[in-house]
PDB file of C-alpha atoms in Angstrom:
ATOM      1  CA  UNK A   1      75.385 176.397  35.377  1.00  0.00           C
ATOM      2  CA  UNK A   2      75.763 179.097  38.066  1.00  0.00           C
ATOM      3  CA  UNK A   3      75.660 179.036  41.548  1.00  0.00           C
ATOM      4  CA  UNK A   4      75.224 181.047  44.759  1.00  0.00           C
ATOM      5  CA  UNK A   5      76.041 180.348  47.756  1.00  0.00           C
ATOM      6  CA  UNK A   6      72.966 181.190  49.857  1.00  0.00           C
ATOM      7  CA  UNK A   7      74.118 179.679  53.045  1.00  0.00           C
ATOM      8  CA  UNK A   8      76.698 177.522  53.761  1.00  0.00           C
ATOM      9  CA  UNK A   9      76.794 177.592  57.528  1.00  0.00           C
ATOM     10  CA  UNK A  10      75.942 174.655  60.042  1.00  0.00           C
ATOM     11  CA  UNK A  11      72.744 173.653  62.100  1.00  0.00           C
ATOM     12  CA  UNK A  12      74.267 176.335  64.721  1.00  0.00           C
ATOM     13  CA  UNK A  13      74.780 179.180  62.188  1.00  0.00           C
ATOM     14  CA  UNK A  14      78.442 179.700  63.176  1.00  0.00           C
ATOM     15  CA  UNK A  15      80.643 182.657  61.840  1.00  0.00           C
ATOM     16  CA  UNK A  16      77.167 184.159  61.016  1.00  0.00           C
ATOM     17  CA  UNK A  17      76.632 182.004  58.375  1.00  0.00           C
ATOM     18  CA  UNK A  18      73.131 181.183  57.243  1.00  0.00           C
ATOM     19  CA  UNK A  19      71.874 177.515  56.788  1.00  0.00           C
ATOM     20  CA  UNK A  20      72.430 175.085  54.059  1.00  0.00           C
ATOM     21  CA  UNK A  21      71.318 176.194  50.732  1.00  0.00           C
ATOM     22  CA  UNK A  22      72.677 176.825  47.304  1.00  0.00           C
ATOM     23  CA  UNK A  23      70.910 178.467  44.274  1.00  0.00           C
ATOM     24  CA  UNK A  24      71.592 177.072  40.922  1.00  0.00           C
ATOM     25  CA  UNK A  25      70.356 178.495  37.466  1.00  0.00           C
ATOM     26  CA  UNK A  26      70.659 176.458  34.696  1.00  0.00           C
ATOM     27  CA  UNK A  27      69.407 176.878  30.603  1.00  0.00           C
ATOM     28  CA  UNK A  28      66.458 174.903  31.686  1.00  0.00           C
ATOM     29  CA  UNK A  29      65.776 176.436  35.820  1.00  0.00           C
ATOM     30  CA  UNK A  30      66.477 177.645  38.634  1.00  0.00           C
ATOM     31  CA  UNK A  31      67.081 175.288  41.642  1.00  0.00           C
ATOM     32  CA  UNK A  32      67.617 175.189  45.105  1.00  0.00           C
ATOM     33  CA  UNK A  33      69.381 172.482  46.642  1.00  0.00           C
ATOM     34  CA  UNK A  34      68.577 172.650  50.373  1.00  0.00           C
ATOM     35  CA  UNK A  35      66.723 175.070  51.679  1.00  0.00           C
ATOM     36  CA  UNK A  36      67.933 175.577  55.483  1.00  0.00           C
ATOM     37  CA  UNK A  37      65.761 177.280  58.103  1.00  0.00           C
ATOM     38  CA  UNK A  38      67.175 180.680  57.176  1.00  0.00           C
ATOM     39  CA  UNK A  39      66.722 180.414  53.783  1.00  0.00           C
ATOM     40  CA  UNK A  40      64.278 182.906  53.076  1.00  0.00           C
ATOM     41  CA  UNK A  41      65.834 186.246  54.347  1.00  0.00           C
ATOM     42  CA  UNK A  42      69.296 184.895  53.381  1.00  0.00           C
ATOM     43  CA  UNK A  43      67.611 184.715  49.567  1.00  0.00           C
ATOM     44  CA  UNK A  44      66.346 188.257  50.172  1.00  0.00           C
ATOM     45  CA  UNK A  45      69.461 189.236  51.703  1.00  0.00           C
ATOM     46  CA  UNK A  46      70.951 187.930  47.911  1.00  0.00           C
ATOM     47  CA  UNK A  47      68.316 189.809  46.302  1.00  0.00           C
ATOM     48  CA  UNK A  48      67.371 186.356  44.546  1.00  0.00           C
ATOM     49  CA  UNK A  49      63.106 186.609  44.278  1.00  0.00           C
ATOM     50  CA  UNK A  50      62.249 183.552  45.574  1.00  0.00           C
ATOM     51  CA  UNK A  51      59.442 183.025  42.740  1.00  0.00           C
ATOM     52  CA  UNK A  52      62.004 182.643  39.944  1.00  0.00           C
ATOM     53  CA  UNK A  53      62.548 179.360  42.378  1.00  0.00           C
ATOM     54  CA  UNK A  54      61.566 176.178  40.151  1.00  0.00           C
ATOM     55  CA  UNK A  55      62.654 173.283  42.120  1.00  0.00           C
ATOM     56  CA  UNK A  56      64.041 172.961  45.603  1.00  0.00           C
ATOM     57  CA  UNK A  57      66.409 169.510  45.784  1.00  0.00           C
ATOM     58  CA  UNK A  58      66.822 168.097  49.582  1.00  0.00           C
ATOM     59  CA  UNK A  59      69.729 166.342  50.827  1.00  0.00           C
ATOM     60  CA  UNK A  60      67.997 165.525  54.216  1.00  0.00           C
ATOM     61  CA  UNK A  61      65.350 166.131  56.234  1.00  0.00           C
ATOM     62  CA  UNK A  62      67.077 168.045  59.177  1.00  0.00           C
ATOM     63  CA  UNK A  63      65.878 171.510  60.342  1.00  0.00           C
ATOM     64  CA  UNK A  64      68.847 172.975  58.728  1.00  0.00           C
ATOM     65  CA  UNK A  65      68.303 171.394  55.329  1.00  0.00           C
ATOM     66  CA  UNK A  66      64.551 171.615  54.718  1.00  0.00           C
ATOM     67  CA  UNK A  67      63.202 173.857  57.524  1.00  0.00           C
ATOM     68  CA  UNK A  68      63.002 176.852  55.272  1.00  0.00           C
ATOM     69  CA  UNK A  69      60.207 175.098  53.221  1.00  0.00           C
ATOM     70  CA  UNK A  70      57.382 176.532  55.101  1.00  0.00           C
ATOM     71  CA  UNK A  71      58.404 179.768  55.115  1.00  0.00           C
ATOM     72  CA  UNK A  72      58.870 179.745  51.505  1.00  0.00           C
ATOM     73  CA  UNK A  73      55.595 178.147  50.762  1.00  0.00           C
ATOM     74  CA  UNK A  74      53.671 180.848  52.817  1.00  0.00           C
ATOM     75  CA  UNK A  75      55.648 183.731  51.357  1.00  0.00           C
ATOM     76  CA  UNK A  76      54.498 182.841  47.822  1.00  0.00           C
ATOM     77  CA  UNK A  77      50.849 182.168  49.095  1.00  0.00           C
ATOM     78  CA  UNK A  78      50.857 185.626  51.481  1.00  0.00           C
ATOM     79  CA  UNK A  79      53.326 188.217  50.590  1.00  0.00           C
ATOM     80  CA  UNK A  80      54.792 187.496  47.050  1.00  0.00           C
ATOM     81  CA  UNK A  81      51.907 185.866  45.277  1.00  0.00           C
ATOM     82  CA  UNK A  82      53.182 182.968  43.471  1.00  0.00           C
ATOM     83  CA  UNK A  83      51.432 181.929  40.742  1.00  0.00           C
ATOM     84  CA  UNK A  84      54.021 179.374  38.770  1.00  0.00           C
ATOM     85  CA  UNK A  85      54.460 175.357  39.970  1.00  0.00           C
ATOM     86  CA  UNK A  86      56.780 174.896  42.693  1.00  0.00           C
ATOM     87  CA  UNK A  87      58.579 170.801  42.669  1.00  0.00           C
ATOM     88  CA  UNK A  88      60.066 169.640  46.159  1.00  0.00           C
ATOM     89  CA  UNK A  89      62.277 166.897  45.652  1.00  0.00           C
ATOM     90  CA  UNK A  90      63.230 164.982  48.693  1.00  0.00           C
ATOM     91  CA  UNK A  91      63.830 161.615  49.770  1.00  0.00           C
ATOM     92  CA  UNK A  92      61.153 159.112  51.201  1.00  0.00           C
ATOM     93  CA  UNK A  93      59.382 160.507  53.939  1.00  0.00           C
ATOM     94  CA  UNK A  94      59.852 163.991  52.705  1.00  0.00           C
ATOM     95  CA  UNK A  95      55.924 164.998  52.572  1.00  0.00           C
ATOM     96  CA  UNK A  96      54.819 163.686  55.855  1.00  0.00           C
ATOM     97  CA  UNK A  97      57.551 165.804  57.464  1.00  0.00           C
ATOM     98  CA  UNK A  98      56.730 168.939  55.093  1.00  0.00           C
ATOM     99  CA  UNK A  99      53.331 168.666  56.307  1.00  0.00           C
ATOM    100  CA  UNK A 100      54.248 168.589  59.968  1.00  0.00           C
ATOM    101  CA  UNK A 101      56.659 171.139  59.785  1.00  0.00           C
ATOM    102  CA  UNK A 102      53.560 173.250  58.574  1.00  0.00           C
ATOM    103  CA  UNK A 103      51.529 172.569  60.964  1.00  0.00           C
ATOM    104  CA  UNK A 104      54.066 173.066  63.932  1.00  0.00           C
ATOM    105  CA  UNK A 105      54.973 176.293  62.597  1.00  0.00           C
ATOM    106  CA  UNK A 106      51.894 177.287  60.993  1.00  0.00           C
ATOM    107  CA  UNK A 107      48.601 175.325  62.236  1.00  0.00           C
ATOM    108  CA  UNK A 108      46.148 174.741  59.694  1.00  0.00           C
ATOM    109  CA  UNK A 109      47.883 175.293  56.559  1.00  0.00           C
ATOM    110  CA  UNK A 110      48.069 172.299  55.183  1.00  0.00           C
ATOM    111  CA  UNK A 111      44.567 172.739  54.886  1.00  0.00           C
ATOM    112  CA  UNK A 112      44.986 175.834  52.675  1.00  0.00           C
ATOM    113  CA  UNK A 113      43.859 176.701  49.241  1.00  0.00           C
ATOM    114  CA  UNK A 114      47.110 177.259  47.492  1.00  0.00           C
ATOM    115  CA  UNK A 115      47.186 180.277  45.455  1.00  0.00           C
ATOM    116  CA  UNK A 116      50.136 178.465  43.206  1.00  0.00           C
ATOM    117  CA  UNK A 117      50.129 174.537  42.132  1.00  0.00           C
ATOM    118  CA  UNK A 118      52.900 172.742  44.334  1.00  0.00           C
ATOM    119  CA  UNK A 119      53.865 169.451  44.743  1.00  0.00           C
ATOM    120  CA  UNK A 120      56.339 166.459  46.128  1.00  0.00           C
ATOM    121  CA  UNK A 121      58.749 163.929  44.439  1.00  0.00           C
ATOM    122  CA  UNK A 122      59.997 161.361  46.742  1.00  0.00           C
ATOM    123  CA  UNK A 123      63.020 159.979  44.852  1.00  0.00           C
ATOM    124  CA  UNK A 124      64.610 156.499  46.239  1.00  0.00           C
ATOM    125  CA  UNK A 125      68.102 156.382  46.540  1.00  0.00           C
ATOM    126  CA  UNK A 126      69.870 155.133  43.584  1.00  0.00           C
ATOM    127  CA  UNK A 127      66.843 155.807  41.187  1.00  0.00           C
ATOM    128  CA  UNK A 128      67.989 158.231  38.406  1.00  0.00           C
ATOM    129  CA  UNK A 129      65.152 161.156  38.622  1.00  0.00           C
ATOM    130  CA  UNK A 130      64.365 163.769  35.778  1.00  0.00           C
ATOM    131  CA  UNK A 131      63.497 167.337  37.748  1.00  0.00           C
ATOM    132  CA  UNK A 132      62.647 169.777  35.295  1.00  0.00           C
ATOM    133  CA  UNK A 133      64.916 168.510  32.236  1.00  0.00           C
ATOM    134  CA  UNK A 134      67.693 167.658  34.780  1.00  0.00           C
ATOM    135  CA  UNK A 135      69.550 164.111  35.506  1.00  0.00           C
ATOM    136  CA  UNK A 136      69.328 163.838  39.670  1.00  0.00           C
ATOM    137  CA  UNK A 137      70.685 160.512  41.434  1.00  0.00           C
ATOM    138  CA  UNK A 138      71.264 160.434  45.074  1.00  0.00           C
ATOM    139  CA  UNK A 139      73.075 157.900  47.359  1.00  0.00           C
ATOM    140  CA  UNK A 140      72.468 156.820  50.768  1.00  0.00           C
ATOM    141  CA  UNK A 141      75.406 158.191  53.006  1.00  0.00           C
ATOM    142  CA  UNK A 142      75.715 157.884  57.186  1.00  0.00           C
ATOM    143  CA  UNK A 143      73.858 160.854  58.356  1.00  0.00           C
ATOM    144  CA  UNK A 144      70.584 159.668  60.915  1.00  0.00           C
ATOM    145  CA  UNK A 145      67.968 161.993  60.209  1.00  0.00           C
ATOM    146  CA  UNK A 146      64.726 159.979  60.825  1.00  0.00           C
ATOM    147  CA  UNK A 147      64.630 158.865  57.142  1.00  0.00           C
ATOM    148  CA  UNK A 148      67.050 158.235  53.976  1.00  0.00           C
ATOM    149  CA  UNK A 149      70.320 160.764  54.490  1.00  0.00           C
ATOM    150  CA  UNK A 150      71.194 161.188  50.640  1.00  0.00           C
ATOM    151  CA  UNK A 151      74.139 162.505  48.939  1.00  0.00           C
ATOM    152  CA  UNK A 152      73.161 163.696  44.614  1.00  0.00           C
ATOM    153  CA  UNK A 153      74.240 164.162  41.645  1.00  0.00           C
ATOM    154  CA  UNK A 154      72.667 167.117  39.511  1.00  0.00           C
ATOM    155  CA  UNK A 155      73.208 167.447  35.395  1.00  0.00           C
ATOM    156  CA  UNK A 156      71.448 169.750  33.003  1.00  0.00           C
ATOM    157  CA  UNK A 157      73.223 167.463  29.877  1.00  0.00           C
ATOM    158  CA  UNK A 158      76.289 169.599  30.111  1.00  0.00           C
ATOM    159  CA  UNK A 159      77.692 170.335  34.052  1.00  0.00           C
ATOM    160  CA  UNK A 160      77.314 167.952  37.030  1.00  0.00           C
ATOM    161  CA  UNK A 161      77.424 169.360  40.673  1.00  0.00           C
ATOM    162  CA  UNK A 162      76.863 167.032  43.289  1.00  0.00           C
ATOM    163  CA  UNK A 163      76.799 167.508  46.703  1.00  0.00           C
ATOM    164  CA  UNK A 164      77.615 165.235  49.994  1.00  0.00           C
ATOM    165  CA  UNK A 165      74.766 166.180  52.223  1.00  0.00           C
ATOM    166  CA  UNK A 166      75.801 165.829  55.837  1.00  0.00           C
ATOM    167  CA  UNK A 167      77.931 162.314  56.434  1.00  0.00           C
ATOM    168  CA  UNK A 168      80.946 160.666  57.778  1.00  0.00           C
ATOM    169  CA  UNK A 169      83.370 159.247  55.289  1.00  0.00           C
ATOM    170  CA  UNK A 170      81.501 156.748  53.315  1.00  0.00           C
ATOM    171  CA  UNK A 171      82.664 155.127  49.554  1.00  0.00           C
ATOM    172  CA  UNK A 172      79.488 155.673  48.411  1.00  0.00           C
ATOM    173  CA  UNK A 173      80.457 159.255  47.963  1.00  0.00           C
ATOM    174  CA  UNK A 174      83.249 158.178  45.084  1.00  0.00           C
ATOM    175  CA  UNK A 175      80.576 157.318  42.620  1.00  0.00           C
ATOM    176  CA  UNK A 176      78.685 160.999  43.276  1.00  0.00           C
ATOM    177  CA  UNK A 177      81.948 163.284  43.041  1.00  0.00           C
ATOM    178  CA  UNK A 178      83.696 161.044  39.809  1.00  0.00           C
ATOM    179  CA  UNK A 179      83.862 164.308  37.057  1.00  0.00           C
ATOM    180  CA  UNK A 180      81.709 166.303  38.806  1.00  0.00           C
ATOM    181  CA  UNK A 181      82.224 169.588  37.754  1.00  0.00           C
ATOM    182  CA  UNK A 182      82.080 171.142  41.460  1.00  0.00           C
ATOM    183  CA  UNK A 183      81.849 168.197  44.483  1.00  0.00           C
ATOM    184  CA  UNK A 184      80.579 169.939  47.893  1.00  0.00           C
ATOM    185  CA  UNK A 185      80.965 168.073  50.486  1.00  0.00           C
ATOM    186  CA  UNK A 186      80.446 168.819  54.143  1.00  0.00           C
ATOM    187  CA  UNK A 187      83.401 169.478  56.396  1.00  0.00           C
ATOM    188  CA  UNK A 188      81.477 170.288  59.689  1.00  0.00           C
ATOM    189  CA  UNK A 189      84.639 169.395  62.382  1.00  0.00           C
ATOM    190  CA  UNK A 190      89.035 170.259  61.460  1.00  0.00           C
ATOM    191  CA  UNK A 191      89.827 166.893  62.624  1.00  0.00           C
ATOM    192  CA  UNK A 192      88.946 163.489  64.308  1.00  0.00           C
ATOM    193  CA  UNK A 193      86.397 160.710  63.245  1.00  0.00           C
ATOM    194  CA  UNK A 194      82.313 162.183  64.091  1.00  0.00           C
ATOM    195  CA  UNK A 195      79.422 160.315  64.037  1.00  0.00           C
ATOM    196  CA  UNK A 196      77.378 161.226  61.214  1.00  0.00           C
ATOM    197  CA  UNK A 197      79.791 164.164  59.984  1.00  0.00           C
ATOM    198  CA  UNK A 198      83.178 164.904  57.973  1.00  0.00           C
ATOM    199  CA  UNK A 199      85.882 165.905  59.221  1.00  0.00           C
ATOM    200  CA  UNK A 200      89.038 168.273  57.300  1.00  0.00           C
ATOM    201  CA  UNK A 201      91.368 165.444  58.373  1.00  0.00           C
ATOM    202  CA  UNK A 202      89.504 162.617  56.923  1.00  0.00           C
ATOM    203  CA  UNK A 203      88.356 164.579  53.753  1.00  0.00           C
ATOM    204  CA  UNK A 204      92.025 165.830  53.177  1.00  0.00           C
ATOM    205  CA  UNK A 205      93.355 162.278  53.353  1.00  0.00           C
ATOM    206  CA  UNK A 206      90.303 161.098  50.533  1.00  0.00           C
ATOM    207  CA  UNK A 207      90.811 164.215  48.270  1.00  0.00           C
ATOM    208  CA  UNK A 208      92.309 162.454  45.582  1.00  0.00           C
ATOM    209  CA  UNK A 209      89.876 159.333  45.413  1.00  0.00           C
ATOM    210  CA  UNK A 210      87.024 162.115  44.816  1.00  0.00           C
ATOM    211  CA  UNK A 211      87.961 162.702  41.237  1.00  0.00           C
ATOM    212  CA  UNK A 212      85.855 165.577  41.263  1.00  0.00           C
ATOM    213  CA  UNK A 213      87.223 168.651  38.927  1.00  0.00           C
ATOM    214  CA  UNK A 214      86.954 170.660  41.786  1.00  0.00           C
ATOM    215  CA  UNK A 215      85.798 170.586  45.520  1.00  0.00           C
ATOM    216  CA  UNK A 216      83.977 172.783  47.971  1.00  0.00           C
ATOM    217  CA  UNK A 217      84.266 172.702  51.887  1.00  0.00           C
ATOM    218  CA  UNK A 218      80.711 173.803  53.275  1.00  0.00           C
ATOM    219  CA  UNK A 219      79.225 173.438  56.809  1.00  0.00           C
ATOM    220  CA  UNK A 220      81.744 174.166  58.572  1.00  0.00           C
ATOM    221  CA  UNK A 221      81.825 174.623  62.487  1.00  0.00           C
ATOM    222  CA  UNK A 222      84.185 177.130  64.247  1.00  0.00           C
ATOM    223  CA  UNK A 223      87.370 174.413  64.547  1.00  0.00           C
ATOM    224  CA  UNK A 224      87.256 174.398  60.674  1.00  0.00           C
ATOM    225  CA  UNK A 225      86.564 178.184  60.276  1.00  0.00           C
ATOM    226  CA  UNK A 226      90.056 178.946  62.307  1.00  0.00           C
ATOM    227  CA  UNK A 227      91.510 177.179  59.328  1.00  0.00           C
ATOM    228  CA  UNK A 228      90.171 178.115  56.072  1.00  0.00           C
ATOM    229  CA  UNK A 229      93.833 179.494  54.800  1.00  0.00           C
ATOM    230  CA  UNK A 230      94.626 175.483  55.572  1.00  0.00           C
ATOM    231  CA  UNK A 231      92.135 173.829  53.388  1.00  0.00           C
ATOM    232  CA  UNK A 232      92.601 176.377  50.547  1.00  0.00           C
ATOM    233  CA  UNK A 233      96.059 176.279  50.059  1.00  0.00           C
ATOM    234  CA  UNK A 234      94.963 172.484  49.846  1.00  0.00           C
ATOM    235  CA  UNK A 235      93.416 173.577  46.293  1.00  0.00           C
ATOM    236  CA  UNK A 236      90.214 173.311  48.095  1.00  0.00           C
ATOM    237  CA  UNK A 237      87.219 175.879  47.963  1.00  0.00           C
ATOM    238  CA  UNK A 238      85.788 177.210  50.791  1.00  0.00           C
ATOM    239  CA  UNK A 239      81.859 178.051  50.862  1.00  0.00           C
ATOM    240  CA  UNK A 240      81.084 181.642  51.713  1.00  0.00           C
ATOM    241  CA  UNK A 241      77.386 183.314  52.088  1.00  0.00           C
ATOM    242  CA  UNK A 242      76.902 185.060  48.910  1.00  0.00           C
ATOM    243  CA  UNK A 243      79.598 183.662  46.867  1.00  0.00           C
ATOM    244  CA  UNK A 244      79.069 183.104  43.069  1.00  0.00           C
ATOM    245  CA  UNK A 245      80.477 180.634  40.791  1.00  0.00           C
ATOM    246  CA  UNK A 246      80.205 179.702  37.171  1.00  0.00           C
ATOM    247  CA  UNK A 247      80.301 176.010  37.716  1.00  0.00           C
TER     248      UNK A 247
END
């Protein structure tokens, strides 16, 4: 499993860094988990052709996480000329807000004949879900976004990366990051208690109850950027537009 780091910046883009979403290519496809409002030119930015894209996983249904989706969509229909299936896994709720994202940004287009087949799988939390030959389970964490806020788990058979969405501290993030091969987890604030969101205090503290082979700080405001030599020399990994990792 390899991944790039497409954008690992917050809703607010700060340090320059794109929104939310990583690219992961597997024996079996290649994934996106998240897929931010920026996603598109930061993609084309990575020179990763966003047809080769077989899946896009969602975390949440904030701007940040999912907003790219329309763009996407419309690129393959317009400019790039998809022809192969695109899945959008999401949690409940994740179609009706596809569909008015579309329409806010892009009247009518619902209504389109789609040049390409695509389609949505609303997966309930705690329901294991095959996505193209993969193992997914998500978790509901503390994140309001209008409907289920989800931490997952991703295998291909072999390599598990999971992934905290946006949330405070919650247990029900120990079950997701247990021998996952790479745990990234959200680290949006260097220190206090936030509604909704982690913070590098908190996380440091729970670093050993993660049990995760190793762990990646991501979404990350500008009190967290200031430290990044702190939460590396903490064995942590820090997310960076662009970086690649065999996982």
């Amino acid at each position: 499993m390899r991944l790039t780091v497409v954008g690992s910046g917050d809703a607010f883009g700060s340090g320059g860094r794109s929104n939310t979403c990583f690219f992961l290519e597997t024996a079996k496809a290649a994934l996106l988990v998240d897929c931010g409002a920026s996603a598109l030119p930061a993609l084309k930015a990575r020179a990763i052709e966003p047809n080769r894209i077989d899946a896009i996983v969602l975390s949440h249904l904030h701007g940040d996480h999912f907003g790219g989706i329309p763009f996407l969509l419309l690129d393959g229909q317009f400019l790039s000329r998809r022809e192969k299936p695109l899945l959008i896994a999401g949690p409940p709720g994740t179609r009706v807000r596809l569909d008015a994202a579309l329409e806010v940004f892009f009247p009518k287009s619902t209504g389109s004949k789609w040049r390409f087949p695509w389609q949505v799988t609303e997966i309930a939390p705690g329901v294991e879900t095959d996505v193209l030959g993969h193992s997914l389970v998500t978790a509901e964490v503390i994140h309001s976004s209008g409907a289920p806020s989800t931490a997952l788990r991703l295998s291909d058979g072999r390599t598990v990366f999971s992934y905290s969405g946006d949330t405070e501290w919650t247990d029900t993030l120990l079950p997701i990051a247990v021998e996952a091969d790479l745990f990234v987890c959200e680290c949006y604030a260097f220190a206090g208690k936030l509604t909704g969101h982690m913070s590098w205090e908190i996380l440091k503290a729970r670093l050993p109850d993660l049990r995760a082979r190793k762990i990646m700080a991501t979404h990350m405001n500008p009190s967290v950027l200031a430290h990044l030599d702190e939460i590396a020399a903490a064995g942590v990994l820090v997310a960076a537009d662009g970086l690649e990792i065999e996982i």
